Short mmCIF file of C-alpha atoms in Angstrom, two decimals:
data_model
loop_
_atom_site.label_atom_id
_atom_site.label_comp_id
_atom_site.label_asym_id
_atom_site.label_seq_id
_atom_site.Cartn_x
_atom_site.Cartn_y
_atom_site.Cartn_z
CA UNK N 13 0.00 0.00 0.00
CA UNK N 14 1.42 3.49 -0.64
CA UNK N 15 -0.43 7.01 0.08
CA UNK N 16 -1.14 8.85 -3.07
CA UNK N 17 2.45 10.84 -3.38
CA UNK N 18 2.97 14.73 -3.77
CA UNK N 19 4.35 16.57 -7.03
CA UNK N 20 5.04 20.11 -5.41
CA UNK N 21 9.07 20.90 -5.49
CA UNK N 22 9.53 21.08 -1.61
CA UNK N 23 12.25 24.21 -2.16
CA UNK N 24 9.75 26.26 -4.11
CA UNK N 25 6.96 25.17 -1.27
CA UNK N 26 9.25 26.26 1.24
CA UNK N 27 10.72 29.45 -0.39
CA UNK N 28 6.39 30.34 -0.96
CA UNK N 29 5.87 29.76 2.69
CA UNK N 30 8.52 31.79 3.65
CA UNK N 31 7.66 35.02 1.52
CA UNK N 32 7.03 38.34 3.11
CA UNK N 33 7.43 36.18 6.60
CA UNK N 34 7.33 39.41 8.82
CA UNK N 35 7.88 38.43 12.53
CA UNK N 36 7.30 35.04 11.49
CA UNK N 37 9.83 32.17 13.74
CA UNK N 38 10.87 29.40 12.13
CA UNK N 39 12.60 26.08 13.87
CA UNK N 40 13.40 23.36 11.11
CA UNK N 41 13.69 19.42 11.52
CA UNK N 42 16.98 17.70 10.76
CA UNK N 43 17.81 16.51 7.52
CA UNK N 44 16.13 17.91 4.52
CA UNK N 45 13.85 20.58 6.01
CA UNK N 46 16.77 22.70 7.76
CA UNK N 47 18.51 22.78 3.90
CA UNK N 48 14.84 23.82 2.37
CA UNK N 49 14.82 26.44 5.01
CA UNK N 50 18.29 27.83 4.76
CA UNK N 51 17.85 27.80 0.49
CA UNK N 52 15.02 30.20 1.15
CA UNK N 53 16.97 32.47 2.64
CA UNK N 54 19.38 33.11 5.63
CA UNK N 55 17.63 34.99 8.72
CA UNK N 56 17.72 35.30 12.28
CA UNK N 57 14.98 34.47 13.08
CA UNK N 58 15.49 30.41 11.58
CA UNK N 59 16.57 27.76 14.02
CA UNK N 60 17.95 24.95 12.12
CA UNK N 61 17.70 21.65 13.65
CA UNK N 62 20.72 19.10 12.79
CA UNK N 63 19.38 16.26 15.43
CA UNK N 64 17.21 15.82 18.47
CA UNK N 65 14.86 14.12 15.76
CA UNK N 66 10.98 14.10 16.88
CA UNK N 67 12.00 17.02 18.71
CA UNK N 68 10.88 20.18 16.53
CA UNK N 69 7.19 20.69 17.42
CA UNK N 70 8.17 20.37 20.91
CA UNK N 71 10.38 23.15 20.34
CA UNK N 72 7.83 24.95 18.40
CA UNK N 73 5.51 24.45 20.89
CA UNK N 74 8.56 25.96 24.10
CA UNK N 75 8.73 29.02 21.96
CA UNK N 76 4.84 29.67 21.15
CA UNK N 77 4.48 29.72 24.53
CA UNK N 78 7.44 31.83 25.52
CA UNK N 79 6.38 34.15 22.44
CA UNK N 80 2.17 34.16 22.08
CA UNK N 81 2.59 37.67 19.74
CA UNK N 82 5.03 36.38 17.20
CA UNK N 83 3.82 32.98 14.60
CA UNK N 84 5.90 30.24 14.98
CA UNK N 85 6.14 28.19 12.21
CA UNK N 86 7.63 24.55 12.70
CA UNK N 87 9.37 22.96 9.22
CA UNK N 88 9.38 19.28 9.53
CA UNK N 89 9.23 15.77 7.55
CA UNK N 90 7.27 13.47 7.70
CA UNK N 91 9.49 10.77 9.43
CA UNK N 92 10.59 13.75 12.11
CA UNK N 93 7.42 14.46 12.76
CA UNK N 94 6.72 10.29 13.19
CA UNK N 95 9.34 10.18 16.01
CA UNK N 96 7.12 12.89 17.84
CA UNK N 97 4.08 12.06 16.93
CA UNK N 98 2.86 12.53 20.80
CA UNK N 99 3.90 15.79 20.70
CA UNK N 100 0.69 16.16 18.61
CA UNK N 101 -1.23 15.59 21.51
CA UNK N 102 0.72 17.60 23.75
CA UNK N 103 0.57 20.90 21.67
CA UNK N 104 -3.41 20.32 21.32
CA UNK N 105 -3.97 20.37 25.15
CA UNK N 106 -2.37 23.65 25.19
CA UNK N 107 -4.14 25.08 22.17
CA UNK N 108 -1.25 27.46 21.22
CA UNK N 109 -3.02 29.79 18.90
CA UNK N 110 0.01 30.91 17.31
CA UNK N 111 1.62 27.81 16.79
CA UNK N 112 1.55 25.94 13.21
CA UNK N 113 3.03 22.93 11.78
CA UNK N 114 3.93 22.29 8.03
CA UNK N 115 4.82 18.76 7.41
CA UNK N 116 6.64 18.22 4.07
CA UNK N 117 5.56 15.09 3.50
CA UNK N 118 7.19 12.60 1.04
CA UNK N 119 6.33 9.76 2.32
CA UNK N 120 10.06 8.33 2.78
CA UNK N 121 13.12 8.72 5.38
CA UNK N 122 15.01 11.17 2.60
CA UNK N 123 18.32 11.50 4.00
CA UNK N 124 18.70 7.81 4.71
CA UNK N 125 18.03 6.30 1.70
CA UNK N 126 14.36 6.96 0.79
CA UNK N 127 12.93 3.86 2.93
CA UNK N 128 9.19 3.92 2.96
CA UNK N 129 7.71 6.18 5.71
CA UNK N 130 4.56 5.35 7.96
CA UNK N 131 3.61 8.07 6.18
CA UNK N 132 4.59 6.77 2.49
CA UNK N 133 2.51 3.25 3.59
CA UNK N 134 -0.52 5.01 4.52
CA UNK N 135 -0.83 6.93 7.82
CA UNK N 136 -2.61 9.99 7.56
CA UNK N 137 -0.86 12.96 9.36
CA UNK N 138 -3.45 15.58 9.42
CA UNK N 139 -6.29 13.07 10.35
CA UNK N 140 -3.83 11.75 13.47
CA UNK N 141 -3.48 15.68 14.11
CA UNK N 142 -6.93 15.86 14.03
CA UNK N 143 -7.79 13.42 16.50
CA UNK N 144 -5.35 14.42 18.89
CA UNK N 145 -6.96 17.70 18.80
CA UNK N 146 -5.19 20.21 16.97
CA UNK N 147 -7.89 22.74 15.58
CA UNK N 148 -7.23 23.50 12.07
CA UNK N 149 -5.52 20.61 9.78
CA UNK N 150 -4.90 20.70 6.18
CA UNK N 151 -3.76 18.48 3.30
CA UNK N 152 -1.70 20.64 0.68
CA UNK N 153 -1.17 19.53 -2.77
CA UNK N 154 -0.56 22.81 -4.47
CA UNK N 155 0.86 26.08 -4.77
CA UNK N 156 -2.24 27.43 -3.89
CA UNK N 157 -3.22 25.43 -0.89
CA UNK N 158 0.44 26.66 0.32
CA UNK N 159 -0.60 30.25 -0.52
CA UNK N 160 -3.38 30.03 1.70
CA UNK N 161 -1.87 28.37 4.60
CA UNK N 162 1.02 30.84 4.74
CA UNK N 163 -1.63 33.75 4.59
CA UNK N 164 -3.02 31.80 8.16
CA UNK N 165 0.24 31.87 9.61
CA UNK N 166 -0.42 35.74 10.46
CA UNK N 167 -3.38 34.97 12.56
CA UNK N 168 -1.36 34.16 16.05
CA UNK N 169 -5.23 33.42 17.29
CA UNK N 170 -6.28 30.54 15.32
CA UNK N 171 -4.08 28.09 15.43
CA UNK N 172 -2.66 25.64 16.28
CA UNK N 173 -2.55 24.14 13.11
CA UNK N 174 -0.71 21.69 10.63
CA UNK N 175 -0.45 20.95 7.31
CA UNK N 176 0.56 17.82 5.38
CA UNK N 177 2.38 19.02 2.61
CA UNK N 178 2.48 16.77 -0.01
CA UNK N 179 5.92 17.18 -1.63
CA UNK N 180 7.48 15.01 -4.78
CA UNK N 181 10.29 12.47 -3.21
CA UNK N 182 12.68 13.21 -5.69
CA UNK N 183 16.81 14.08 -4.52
CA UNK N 184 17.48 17.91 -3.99
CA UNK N 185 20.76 19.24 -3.36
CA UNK N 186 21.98 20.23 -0.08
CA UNK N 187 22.03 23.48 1.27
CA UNK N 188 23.83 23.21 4.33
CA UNK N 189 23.10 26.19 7.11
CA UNK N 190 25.48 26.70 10.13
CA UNK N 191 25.87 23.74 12.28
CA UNK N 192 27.26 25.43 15.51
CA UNK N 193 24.32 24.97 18.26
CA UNK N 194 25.16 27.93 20.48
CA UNK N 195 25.87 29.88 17.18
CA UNK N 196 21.97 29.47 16.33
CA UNK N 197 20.84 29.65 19.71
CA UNK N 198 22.24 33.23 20.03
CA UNK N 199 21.42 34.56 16.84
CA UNK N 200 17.90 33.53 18.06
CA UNK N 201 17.84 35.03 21.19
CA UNK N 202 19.40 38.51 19.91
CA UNK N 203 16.97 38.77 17.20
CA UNK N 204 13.86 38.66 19.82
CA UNK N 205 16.27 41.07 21.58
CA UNK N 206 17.91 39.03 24.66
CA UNK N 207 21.43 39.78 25.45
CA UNK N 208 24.01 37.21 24.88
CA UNK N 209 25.28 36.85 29.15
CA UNK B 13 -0.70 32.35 42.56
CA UNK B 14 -4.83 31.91 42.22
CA UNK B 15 -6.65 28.53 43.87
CA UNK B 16 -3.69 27.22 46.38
CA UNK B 17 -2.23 29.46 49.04
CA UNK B 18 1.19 29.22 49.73
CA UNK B 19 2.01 31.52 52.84
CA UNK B 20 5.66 31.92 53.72
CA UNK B 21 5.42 30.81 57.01
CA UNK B 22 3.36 27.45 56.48
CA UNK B 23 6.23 25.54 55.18
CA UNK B 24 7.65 23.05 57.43
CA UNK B 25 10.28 20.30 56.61
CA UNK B 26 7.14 17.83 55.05
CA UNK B 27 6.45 20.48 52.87
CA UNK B 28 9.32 20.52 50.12
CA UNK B 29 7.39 20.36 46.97
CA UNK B 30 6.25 24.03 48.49
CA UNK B 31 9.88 24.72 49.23
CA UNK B 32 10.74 23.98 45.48
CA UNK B 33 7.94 26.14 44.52
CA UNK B 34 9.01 29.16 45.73
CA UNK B 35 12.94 28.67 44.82
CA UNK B 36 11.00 28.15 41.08
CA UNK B 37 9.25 31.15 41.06
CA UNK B 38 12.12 32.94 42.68
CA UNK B 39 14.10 32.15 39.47
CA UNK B 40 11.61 33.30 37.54
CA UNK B 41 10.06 29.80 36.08
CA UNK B 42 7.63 30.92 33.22
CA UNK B 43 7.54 26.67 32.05
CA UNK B 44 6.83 23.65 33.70
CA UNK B 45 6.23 20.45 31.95
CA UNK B 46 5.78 16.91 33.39
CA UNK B 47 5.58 13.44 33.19
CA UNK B 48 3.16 13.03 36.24
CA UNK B 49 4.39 11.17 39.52
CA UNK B 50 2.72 11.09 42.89
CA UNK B 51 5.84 12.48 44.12
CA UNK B 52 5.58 15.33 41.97
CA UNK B 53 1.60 15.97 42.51
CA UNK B 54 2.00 18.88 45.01
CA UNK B 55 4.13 20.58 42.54
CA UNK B 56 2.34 20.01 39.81
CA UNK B 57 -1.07 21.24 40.95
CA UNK B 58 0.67 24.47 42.59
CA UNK B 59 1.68 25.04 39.01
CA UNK B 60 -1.61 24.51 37.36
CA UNK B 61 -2.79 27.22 39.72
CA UNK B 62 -0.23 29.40 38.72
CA UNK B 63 -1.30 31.62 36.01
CA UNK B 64 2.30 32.91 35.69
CA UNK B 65 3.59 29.27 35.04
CA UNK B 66 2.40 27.37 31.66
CA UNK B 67 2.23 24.05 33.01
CA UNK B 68 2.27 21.58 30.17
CA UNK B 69 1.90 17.29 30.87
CA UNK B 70 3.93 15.30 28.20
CA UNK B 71 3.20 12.25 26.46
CA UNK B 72 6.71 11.41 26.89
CA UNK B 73 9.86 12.57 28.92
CA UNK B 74 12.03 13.69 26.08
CA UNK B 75 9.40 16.30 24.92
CA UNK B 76 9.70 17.99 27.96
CA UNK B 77 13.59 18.44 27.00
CA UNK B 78 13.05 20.09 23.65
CA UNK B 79 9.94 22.11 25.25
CA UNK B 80 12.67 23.41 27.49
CA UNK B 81 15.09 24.52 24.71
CA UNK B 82 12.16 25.92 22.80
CA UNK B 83 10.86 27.90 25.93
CA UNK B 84 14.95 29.16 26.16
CA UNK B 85 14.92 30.47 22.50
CA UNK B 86 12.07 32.03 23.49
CA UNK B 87 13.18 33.49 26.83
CA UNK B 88 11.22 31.31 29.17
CA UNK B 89 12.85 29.26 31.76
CA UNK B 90 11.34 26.09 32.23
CA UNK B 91 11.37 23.56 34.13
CA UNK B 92 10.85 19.67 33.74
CA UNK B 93 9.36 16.77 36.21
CA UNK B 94 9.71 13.53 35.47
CA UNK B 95 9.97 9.95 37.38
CA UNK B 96 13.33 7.93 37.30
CA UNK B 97 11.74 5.83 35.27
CA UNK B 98 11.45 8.56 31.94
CA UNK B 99 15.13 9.23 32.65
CA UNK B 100 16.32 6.86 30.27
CA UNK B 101 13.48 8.14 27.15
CA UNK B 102 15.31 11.77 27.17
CA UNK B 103 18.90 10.37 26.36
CA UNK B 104 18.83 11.32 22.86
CA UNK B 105 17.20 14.43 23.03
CA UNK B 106 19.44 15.80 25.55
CA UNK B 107 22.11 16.27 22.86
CA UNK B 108 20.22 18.91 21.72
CA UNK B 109 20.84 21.01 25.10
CA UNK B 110 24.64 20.08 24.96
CA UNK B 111 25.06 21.18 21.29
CA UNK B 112 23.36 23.97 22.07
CA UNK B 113 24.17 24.96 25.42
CA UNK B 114 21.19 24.93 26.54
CA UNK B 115 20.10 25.29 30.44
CA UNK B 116 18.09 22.24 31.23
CA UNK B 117 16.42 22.16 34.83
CA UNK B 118 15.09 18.62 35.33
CA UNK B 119 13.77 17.33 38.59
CA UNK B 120 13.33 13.32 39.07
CA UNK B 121 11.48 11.65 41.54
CA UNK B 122 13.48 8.25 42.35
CA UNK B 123 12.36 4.78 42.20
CA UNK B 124 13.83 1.51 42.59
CA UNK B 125 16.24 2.91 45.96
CA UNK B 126 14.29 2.92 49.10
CA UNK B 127 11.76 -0.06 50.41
CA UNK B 128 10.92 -0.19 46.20
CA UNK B 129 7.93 -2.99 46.28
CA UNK B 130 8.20 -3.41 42.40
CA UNK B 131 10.88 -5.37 41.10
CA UNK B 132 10.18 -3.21 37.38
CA UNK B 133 11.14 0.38 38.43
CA UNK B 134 14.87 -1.19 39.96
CA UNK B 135 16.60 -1.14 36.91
CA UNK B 136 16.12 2.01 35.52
CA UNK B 137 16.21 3.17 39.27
CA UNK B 138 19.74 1.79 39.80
CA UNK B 139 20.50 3.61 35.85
CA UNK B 140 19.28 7.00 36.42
CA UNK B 141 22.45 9.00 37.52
CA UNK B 142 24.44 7.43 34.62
CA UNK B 143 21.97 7.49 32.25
CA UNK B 144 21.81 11.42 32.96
CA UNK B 145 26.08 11.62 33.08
CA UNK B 146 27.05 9.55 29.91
CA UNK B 147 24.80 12.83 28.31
CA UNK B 148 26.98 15.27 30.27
CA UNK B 149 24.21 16.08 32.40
CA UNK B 150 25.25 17.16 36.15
CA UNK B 151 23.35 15.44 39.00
CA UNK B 152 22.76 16.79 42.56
CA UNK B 153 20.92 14.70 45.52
CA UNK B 154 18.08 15.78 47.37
CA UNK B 155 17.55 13.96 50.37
CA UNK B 156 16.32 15.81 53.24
CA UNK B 157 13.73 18.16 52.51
CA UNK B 158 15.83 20.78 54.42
CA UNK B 159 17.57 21.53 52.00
CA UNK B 160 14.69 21.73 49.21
CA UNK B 161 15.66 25.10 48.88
CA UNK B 162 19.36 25.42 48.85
CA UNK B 163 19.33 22.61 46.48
CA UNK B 164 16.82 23.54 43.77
CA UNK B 165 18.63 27.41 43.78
CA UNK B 166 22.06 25.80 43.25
CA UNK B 167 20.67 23.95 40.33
CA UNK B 168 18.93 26.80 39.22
CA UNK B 169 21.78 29.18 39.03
CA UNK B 170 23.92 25.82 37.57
CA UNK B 171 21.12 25.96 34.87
CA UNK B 172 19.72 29.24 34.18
CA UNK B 173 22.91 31.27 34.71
CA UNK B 174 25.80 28.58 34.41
CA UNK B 175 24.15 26.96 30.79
CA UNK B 176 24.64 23.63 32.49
CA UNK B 177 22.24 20.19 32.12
CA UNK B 178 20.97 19.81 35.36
CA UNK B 179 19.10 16.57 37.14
CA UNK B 180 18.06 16.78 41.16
CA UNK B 181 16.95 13.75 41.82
CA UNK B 182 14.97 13.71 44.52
CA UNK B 183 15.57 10.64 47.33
CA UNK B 184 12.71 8.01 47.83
CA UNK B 185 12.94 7.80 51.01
CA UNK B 186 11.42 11.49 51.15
CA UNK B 187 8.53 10.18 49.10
CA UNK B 188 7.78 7.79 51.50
CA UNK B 189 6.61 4.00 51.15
CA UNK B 190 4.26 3.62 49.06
CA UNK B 191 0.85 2.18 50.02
CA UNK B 192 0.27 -1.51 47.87
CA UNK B 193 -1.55 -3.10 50.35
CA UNK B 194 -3.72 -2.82 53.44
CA UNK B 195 -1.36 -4.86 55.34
CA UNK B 196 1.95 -3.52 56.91
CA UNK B 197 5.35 -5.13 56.44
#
């Protein structure tokens, strides 16, 4: 059995996602989502994860709460997002309005040699977000479903929400952003206007 | 501070989790997540009636880590409770908060040490202070509730102002026996 796989280019979803972003945050999963995120262009306000997989929404979800003004906008896979798929139910109990989750979804484990995914064998992302409670789900399949969700993004009182992206599996390049932790982590912090101690 | 009073001059040397509730919101705590355990309840519902604190429950330990790192990025400080037994889940994710530098403030209720009735929690138990160091996590003791205070503010300031990985694993034996049966032994 395999789900019904994406054709959207997962840079130029990304890059759309990402226009006119504002005071949009932005923490990326390891592996092929930190590269799409980085291609789109450097900024301060981007966390790139390089590990700690099943670990980004949680992080989303640390800085929503720390930040209710500002959108936070969590870039993940599909397998990422599989690793921490309780996190789904976490986030929904505390309703984070400004929270949202786009899962590029190709239905494989990209950077480790495109085994099949839960995802790519059938399970439904946005109907397991669904049930755990998260208020607004989507399932994206083209530019203009992308349009819309990043318009949503602006709303910090309506989410949380996520969206199954559904992006072609094909190889892309890597575009490899910084790697140094602390690095990111204080670039972070100074852009939201914390002093480094 | 809404539902539960906490007065200053209630505490007595039974009532740690109060002790550790105070040092928290001394340091400014704006997170709390957990992993419920009964030796944790106190703590946890004086949290839930703090509007200042957003208390979150996990489905697993090693969210609570990258809730933490998320809440830092943010400028929260958070803190995480968890059993002994969910020491071993977060292993992985702590790399995050040593490639990072990230202040992690974690505090463990033991199991497996003291009068433990249930052969299952030992292992783990007997695991928990390596499990934490082979991460390059620091662990302090707590095991009189006397020093509830002077404990949690060291590992605090280790955290918060030091960028450390912190565990204070709190003894068993302040948690008391737990109740199986109606019989004594």
């Amino acid at each position: 059995m395999s789900a019904t796989l994406g054709t959207l280019d997962r840079r130029a979803a990304v890059k759309a996602l990402l226009a006119d972003r504002g005071d949009l945050l932005v923490i990326s999963g390891l592996g092929s989502s930190s590269y799409d995120v980085f291609d789109a262009g450097e900024h301060p306000g981007n966390f790139y994860l390089w590990g700690a997989m099943g670990g980004a929404a949680m992080m989303g979800l640390g800085l929503a709460l720390a930040q209710p003004k500002r959108p936070v906008l969590v870039i993940t896979g599909d397998g990422e997002q599989l690793m921490g798929i309780g996190s789904l139910l976490t986030i929904a109990t505390k309703q984070p309005g400004n929270l949202s989750i786009a899962v590029l979804d190709n239905g494989h484990f990209g950077e480790t040699g495109m085994q099949l995914s839960h995802s790519g064998l059938g399970a439904k992302l946005e109907v397991i977000a669904s049930g755990a409670g998260i208020r607004s789900v989507s399932d994206i399949a083209d530019m203009a479903g992308i349009e819309a969700f990043r318009t949503s993004l602006r709303d910090v009182g309506s989410g949380p929400r996520l969206a199954r992206i559904r992006i072609a599996a094909g190889e892309v390049e890597r575009a490899l952003p910084p790697r140094d932790g602390a690095y990111l982590k204080n670039r972070f912090r100074a852009h939201l206007g914390f002093a480094v101690s | 501070m809404d539902q539960i009073a906490v007065h200053q001059d209630s505490a007595t040397s039974t009532d740690w989790p109060v002790a550790i509730y105070r040092t928290l919101k001394d340091f400014g705590v704006a997170q709390l997540s957990y992993v419920p355990d009964a030796g944790h309840s106190k703590l946890i519902k004086l949290s839930h009636a703090d509007r200042a604190i957003k208390t979150t429950v996990l489905t697993t330990e090693e969210e609570g880590v990258a809730l933490s790192a998320g809440a830092w990025l943010g400028g929260d400080r958070a803190v995480l409770l968890m059993q002994s037994s969910g020491v071993g889940n977060c292993v992985n994710m702590l790399s995050l908060m040593a490639s990072c530098r990230f202040p992690l403030l974690t505090l463990v209720t033991m199991r497996g040490e003291w009068a433990e009735f249930n052969p299952w929690q030992i292992p783990m138990g007997k695991a928990t202070p390596q499990a934490f160091e082979i991460m390059g996590v620091t662990v302090l003791r707590l095991d009189n509730p006397d020093d509830a205070e002077e404990v949690i503010s060291a590992a605090a300031s280790l955290a918060y102002d030091g960028d450390q990985q912190v565990a204070v694993l709190i003894s068993q034996r302040m948690i008391g026996r737990k109740k199986w049966t109606k019989e004594t032994h």
